CSV table of C-alpha atoms in Angstrom, one decimal:
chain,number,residue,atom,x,y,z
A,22,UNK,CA,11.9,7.4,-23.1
A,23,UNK,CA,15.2,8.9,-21.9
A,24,UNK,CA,16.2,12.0,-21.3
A,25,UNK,CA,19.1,14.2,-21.6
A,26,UNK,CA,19.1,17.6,-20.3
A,27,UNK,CA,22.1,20.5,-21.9
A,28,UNK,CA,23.2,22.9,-19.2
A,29,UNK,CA,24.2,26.7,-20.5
A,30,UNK,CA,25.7,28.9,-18.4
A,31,UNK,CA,26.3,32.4,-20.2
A,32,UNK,CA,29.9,34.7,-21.2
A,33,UNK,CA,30.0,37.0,-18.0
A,34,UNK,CA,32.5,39.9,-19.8
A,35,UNK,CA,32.5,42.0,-16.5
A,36,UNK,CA,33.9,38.7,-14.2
A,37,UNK,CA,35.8,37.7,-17.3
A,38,UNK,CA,33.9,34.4,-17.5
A,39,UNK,CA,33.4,32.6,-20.9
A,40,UNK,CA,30.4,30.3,-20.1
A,41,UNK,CA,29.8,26.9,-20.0
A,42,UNK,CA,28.0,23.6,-21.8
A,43,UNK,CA,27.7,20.6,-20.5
A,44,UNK,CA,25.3,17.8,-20.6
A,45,UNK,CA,23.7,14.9,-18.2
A,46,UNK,CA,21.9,11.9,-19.6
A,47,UNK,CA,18.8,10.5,-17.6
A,48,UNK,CA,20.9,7.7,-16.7
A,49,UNK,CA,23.6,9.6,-14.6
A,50,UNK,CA,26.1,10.4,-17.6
A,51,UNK,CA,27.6,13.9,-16.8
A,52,UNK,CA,28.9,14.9,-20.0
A,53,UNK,CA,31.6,18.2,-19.3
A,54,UNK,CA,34.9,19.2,-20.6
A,55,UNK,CA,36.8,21.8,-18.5
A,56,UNK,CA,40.1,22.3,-18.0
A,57,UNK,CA,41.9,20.3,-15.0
A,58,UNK,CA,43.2,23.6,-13.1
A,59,UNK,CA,42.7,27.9,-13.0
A,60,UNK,CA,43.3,29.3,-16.5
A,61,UNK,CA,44.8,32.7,-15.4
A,62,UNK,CA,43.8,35.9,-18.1
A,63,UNK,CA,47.4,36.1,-19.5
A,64,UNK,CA,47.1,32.4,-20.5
A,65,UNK,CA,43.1,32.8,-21.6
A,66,UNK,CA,43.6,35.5,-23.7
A,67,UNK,CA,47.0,33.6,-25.1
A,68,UNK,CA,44.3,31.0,-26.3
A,69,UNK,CA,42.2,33.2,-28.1
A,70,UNK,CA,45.4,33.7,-30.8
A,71,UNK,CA,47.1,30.1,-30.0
A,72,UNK,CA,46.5,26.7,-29.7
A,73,UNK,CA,46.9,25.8,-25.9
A,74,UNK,CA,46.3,22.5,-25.0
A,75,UNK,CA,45.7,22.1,-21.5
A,76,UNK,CA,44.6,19.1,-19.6
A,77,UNK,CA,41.1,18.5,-18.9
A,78,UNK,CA,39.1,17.0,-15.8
A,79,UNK,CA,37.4,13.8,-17.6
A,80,UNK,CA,35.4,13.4,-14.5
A,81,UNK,CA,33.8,16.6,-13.9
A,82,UNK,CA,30.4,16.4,-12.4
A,83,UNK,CA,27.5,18.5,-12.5
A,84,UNK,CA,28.0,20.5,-8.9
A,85,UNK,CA,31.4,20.8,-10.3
A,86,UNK,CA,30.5,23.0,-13.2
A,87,UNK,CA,28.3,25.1,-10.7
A,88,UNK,CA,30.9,25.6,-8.6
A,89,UNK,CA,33.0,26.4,-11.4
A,90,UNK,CA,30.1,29.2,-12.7
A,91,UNK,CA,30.8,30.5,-9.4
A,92,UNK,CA,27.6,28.9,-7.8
A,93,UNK,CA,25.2,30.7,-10.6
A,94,UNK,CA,22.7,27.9,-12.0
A,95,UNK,CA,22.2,27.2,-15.6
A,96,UNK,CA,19.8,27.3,-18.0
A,97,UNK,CA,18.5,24.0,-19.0
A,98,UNK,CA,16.9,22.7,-21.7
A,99,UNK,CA,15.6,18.9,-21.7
A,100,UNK,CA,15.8,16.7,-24.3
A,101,UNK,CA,14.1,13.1,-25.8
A,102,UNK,CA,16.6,10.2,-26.2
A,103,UNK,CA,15.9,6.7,-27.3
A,104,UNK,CA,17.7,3.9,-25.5
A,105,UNK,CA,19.6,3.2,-28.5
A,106,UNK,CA,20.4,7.5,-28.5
A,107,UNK,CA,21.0,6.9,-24.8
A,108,UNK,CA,23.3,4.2,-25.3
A,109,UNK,CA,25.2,5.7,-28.1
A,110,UNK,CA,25.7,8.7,-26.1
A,111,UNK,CA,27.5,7.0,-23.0
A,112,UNK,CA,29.2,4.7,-25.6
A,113,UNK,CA,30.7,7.4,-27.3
A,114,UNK,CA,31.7,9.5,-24.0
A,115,UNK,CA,33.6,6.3,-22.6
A,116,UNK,CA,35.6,6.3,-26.0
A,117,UNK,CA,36.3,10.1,-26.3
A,118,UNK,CA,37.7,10.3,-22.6
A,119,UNK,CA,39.8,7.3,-23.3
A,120,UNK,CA,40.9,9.3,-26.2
A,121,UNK,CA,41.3,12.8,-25.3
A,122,UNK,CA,43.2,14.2,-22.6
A,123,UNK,CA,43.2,18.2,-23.4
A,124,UNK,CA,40.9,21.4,-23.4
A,125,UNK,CA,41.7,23.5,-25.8
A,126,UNK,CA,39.6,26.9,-26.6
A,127,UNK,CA,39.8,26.7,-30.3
A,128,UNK,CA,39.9,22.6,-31.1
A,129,UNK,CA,38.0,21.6,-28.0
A,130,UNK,CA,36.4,23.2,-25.5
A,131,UNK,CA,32.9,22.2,-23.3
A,132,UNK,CA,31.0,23.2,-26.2
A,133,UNK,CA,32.7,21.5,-28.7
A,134,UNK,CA,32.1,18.4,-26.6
A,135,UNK,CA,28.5,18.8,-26.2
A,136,UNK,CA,28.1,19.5,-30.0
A,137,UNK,CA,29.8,16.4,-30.5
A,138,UNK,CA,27.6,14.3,-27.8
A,139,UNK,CA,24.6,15.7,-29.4
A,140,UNK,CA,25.7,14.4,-33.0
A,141,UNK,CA,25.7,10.7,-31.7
A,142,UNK,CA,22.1,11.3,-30.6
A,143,UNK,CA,21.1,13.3,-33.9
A,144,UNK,CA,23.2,12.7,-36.8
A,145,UNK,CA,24.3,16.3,-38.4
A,146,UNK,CA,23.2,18.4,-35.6
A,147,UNK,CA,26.7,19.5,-34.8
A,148,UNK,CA,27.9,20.3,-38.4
A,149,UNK,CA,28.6,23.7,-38.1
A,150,UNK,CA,29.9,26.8,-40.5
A,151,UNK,CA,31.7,28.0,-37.2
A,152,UNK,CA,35.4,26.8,-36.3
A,153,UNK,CA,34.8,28.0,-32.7
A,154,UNK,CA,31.6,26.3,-30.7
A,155,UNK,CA,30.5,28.4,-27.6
A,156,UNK,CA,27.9,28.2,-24.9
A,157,UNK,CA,25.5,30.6,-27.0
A,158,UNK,CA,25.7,28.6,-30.1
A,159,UNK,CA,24.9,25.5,-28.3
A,160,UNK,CA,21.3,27.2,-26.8
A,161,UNK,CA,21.0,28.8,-29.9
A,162,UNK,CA,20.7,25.0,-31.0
A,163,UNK,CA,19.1,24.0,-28.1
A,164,UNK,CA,16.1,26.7,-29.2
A,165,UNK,CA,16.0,25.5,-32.8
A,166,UNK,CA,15.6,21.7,-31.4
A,167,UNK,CA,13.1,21.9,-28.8
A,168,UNK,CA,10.6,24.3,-31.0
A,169,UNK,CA,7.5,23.5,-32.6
A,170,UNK,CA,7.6,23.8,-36.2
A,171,UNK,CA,6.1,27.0,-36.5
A,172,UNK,CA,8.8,28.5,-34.2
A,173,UNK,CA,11.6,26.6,-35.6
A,174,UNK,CA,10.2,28.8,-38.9
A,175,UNK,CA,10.7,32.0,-36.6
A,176,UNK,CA,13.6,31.2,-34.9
A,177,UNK,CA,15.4,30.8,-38.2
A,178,UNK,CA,14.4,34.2,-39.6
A,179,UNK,CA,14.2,35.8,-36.6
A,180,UNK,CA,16.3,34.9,-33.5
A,181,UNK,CA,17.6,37.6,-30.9
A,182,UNK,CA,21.4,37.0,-30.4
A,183,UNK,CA,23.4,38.7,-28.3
A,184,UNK,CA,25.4,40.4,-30.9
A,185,UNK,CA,28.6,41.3,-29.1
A,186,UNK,CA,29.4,37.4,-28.9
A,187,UNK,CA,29.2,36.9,-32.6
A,188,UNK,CA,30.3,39.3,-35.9
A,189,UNK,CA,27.1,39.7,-38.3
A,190,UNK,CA,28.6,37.5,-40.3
A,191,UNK,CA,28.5,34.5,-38.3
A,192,UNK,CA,24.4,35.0,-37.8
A,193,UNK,CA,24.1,35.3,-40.9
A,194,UNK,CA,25.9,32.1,-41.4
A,195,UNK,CA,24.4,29.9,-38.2
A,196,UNK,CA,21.1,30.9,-39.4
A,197,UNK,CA,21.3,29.3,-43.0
A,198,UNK,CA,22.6,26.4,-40.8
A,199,UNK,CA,20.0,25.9,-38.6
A,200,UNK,CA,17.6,26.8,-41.6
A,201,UNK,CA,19.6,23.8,-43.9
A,202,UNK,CA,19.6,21.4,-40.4
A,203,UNK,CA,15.4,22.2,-39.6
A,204,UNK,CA,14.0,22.4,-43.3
A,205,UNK,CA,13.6,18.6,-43.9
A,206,UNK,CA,11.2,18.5,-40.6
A,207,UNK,CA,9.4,21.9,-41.4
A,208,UNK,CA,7.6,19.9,-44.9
């Protein structure tokens, strides 16, 4: 059995820091998306309104993204793979980096990635009502996936989310996604 472990590092408003997914397979497969230079907070909030693309390190490691989180560690959460999920992940990753270039905020950021790296390895995971993936939405997912079935049951009617990252709204809508993603395994 293989594992793959998802890093979260949380939105910091007061150092103006957005957070940070990424994920490593047991194999050595660092899976991160970050931008190739300093974003400066003209040009950050810019990309909250507009599409800017800007180039992305497609060989970020791990000690990079802590250095990155300004040395703060990240939550982890640890994963099961198959060696045919294993291989599909690192497959995949080979082809997206050969094929993508660009961070972006809106179309694809470190989240985004991870949500997409995640699909490979579980089919539908990353099919979300949201346009905008972010750190929290990726634990959020990371909760729903490692729970029993019991708790997946509780964490869909009642997770605690920090509610200044997401309008009411948008709970209400991950939750009937996570429900609709979780109910075939809770039978």
């Amino acid at each position: 059995m293989h594992k793959a472990i998802v890093y979260i590092w949380e939105s910091n408003k007061k150092d103006q820091a957005l957070g940070h997914a990424s994920m490593s397979l047991s194999n050595g497969t660092h899976t991160s998306w970050w931008p190739n230079r300093e974003i400066g907070k003209w040009e950050l909030l810019k990309s909250f309104f507009v599409d800017v693309d800007i180039p992305a390190n497609p060989r970020q490691t791990l000690a990079d993204d802590i250095s990155g989180e300004e040395d703060n560690l990240p939550t982890t959460y640890v994963l099961n793979l198959s060696n045919k999920q294993l291989d599909n992940i690192q497959t995949w990753w080979i082809g997206f980096k050969a094929t993508n270039s660009n961070w972006s905020l809106k179309k694809m950021n470190c989240s985004t990635v991870v949500s997409l790296a995640l699909d490979i390895a579980f089919p539908g995971m990353s099919r979300s009502p949201f346009k905008v993936w972010t750190p929290s939405l990726i634990e959020m997912l990371m909760w729903a996936m490692n729970a029993s079935p019991t708790m997946r049951k509780l964490l869909v009617a009642k997770v605690q989310f920090p509610m200044d990252l997401l309008r009411q709204g948008e709970i209400d809508k991950l939750f009937e996604h996570l429900k609709n993603q979780l109910e075939p395994n809770l039978r």
